[in-house]
């Protein structure tokens, strides 16, 4: 069992949801989201750099915090844009 899975398992039944921080490495973030989904725990996410909103949604994120900024950054994370167009 990974450390991420062990953490999610420890929280199962004790919390209503898990809220992530945007400094979590993308691979750890996605593993956490997927394991939480398997355990029936919702995840409120601050998207890490490199994780587009659609990837987080497909992984099972329940909500995206500060969605305007996250959705604007998603094309940048995916390599489809270089900046916010300002």
PDB file of C-alpha atoms in Angstrom:
ATOM      1  CA  UNK A   1       0.000   0.000   0.000  1.00  0.00           C
ATOM      2  CA  UNK A   2       1.305   3.440  -0.887  1.00  0.00           C
ATOM      3  CA  UNK A   3       1.607   6.260   1.621  1.00  0.00           C
ATOM      4  CA  UNK A   4      -1.184   8.097  -0.207  1.00  0.00           C
ATOM      5  CA  UNK A   5      -3.522   5.098   0.027  1.00  0.00           C
ATOM      6  CA  UNK A   6      -2.675   4.655   3.713  1.00  0.00           C
ATOM      7  CA  UNK A   7      -3.447   8.318   4.409  1.00  0.00           C
ATOM      8  CA  UNK A   8      -6.788   8.158   2.588  1.00  0.00           C
ATOM      9  CA  UNK A   9      -7.660   4.913   4.377  1.00  0.00           C
ATOM     10  CA  UNK A  10      -6.839   6.548   7.721  1.00  0.00           C
ATOM     11  CA  UNK A  11      -9.186   9.445   6.927  1.00  0.00           C
ATOM     12  CA  UNK A  12     -12.027   7.240   5.670  1.00  0.00           C
ATOM     13  CA  UNK A  13     -14.993   7.441   8.001  1.00  0.00           C
ATOM     14  CA  UNK A  14     -13.455  10.371   9.895  1.00  0.00           C
ATOM     15  CA  UNK A  15     -13.889  13.218   7.414  1.00  0.00           C
ATOM     16  CA  UNK A  16     -16.593  14.460   5.066  1.00  0.00           C
ATOM     17  CA  UNK A  17     -14.067  15.334   2.348  1.00  0.00           C
ATOM     18  CA  UNK A  18     -10.374  15.875   1.666  1.00  0.00           C
ATOM     19  CA  UNK A  19      -9.159  19.284   0.490  1.00  0.00           C
ATOM     20  CA  UNK A  20      -5.922  19.272  -1.474  1.00  0.00           C
ATOM     21  CA  UNK A  21      -3.246  21.935  -1.816  1.00  0.00           C
ATOM     22  CA  UNK A  22      -1.840  23.040  -5.158  1.00  0.00           C
ATOM     23  CA  UNK A  23       1.732  22.215  -4.087  1.00  0.00           C
ATOM     24  CA  UNK A  24       1.043  18.464  -4.158  1.00  0.00           C
ATOM     25  CA  UNK A  25       2.976  16.847  -7.032  1.00  0.00           C
ATOM     26  CA  UNK A  26       0.594  15.892  -9.865  1.00  0.00           C
ATOM     27  CA  UNK A  27       1.202  12.127  -9.585  1.00  0.00           C
ATOM     28  CA  UNK A  28       0.528  12.191  -5.827  1.00  0.00           C
ATOM     29  CA  UNK A  29      -2.558  14.370  -6.356  1.00  0.00           C
ATOM     30  CA  UNK A  30      -4.039  11.994  -8.933  1.00  0.00           C
ATOM     31  CA  UNK A  31      -3.294   8.930  -6.790  1.00  0.00           C
ATOM     32  CA  UNK A  32      -4.971  10.600  -3.811  1.00  0.00           C
ATOM     33  CA  UNK A  33      -8.050  11.550  -5.840  1.00  0.00           C
ATOM     34  CA  UNK A  34      -8.412   8.076  -7.324  1.00  0.00           C
ATOM     35  CA  UNK A  35      -8.030   6.306  -3.987  1.00  0.00           C
ATOM     36  CA  UNK A  36     -10.427   8.709  -2.285  1.00  0.00           C
ATOM     37  CA  UNK A  37     -12.981   8.019  -5.033  1.00  0.00           C
ATOM     38  CA  UNK A  38     -12.559   4.271  -4.466  1.00  0.00           C
ATOM     39  CA  UNK A  39     -13.216   4.826  -0.750  1.00  0.00           C
ATOM     40  CA  UNK A  40     -16.213   7.098  -1.369  1.00  0.00           C
ATOM     41  CA  UNK A  41     -14.519  10.222  -0.025  1.00  0.00           C
ATOM     42  CA  UNK A  42     -15.097  13.507  -1.857  1.00  0.00           C
ATOM     43  CA  UNK A  43     -12.119  15.672  -2.815  1.00  0.00           C
ATOM     44  CA  UNK A  44     -12.161  19.473  -2.999  1.00  0.00           C
ATOM     45  CA  UNK A  45      -9.108  20.387  -5.024  1.00  0.00           C
ATOM     46  CA  UNK A  46      -6.751  23.257  -5.504  1.00  0.00           C
ATOM     47  CA  UNK A  47      -5.303  22.049  -8.807  1.00  0.00           C
ATOM     48  CA  UNK A  48      -1.560  21.501  -8.867  1.00  0.00           C
ATOM     49  CA  UNK A  49       0.377  22.990 -11.780  1.00  0.00           C
ATOM     50  CA  UNK A  50       0.353  20.413 -14.528  1.00  0.00           C
ATOM     51  CA  UNK A  51      -3.105  19.024 -13.789  1.00  0.00           C
ATOM     52  CA  UNK A  52      -5.786  20.387 -16.142  1.00  0.00           C
ATOM     53  CA  UNK A  53      -9.316  20.677 -14.768  1.00  0.00           C
ATOM     54  CA  UNK A  54     -10.596  17.959 -17.099  1.00  0.00           C
ATOM     55  CA  UNK A  55      -7.944  15.515 -15.870  1.00  0.00           C
ATOM     56  CA  UNK A  56      -8.890  16.214 -12.254  1.00  0.00           C
ATOM     57  CA  UNK A  57     -12.585  15.772 -13.096  1.00  0.00           C
ATOM     58  CA  UNK A  58     -11.931  12.469 -14.870  1.00  0.00           C
ATOM     59  CA  UNK A  59      -9.902  11.289 -11.864  1.00  0.00           C
ATOM     60  CA  UNK A  60     -12.863  11.974  -9.569  1.00  0.00           C
ATOM     61  CA  UNK A  61     -12.463  15.420  -8.002  1.00  0.00           C
ATOM     62  CA  UNK A  62     -15.761  16.529  -6.458  1.00  0.00           C
ATOM     63  CA  UNK A  63     -15.092  20.267  -6.665  1.00  0.00           C
ATOM     64  CA  UNK A  64     -12.402  22.592  -7.934  1.00  0.00           C
ATOM     65  CA  UNK A  65     -11.562  25.427  -5.567  1.00  0.00           C
ATOM     66  CA  UNK A  66     -11.024  28.877  -7.073  1.00  0.00           C
ATOM     67  CA  UNK A  67     -12.418  27.480 -10.309  1.00  0.00           C
ATOM     68  CA  UNK A  68     -11.955  30.662 -12.355  1.00  0.00           C
ATOM     69  CA  UNK A  69      -8.194  30.603 -11.867  1.00  0.00           C
ATOM     70  CA  UNK A  70      -7.989  26.826 -12.239  1.00  0.00           C
ATOM     71  CA  UNK A  71     -10.044  26.741 -15.428  1.00  0.00           C
ATOM     72  CA  UNK A  72      -8.043  29.612 -16.907  1.00  0.00           C
ATOM     73  CA  UNK A  73      -4.805  27.785 -16.117  1.00  0.00           C
ATOM     74  CA  UNK A  74      -5.970  24.415 -17.485  1.00  0.00           C
ATOM     75  CA  UNK A  75      -5.053  25.182 -21.119  1.00  0.00           C
ATOM     76  CA  UNK A  76      -1.637  26.359 -19.916  1.00  0.00           C
ATOM     77  CA  UNK A  77      -1.163  23.143 -17.909  1.00  0.00           C
ATOM     78  CA  UNK A  78      -2.108  21.108 -20.978  1.00  0.00           C
ATOM     79  CA  UNK A  79       0.372  22.995 -23.168  1.00  0.00           C
ATOM     80  CA  UNK A  80      -2.401  24.529 -25.274  1.00  0.00           C
ATOM     81  CA  UNK A  81      -1.624  28.129 -24.248  1.00  0.00           C
ATOM     82  CA  UNK A  82       1.416  29.996 -22.961  1.00  0.00           C
ATOM     83  CA  UNK A  83      -0.251  32.533 -20.661  1.00  0.00           C
ATOM     84  CA  UNK A  84      -3.567  33.991 -19.615  1.00  0.00           C
ATOM     85  CA  UNK A  85      -3.662  36.244 -22.683  1.00  0.00           C
ATOM     86  CA  UNK A  86      -3.214  39.497 -20.790  1.00  0.00           C
TER      87      UNK A  86
END
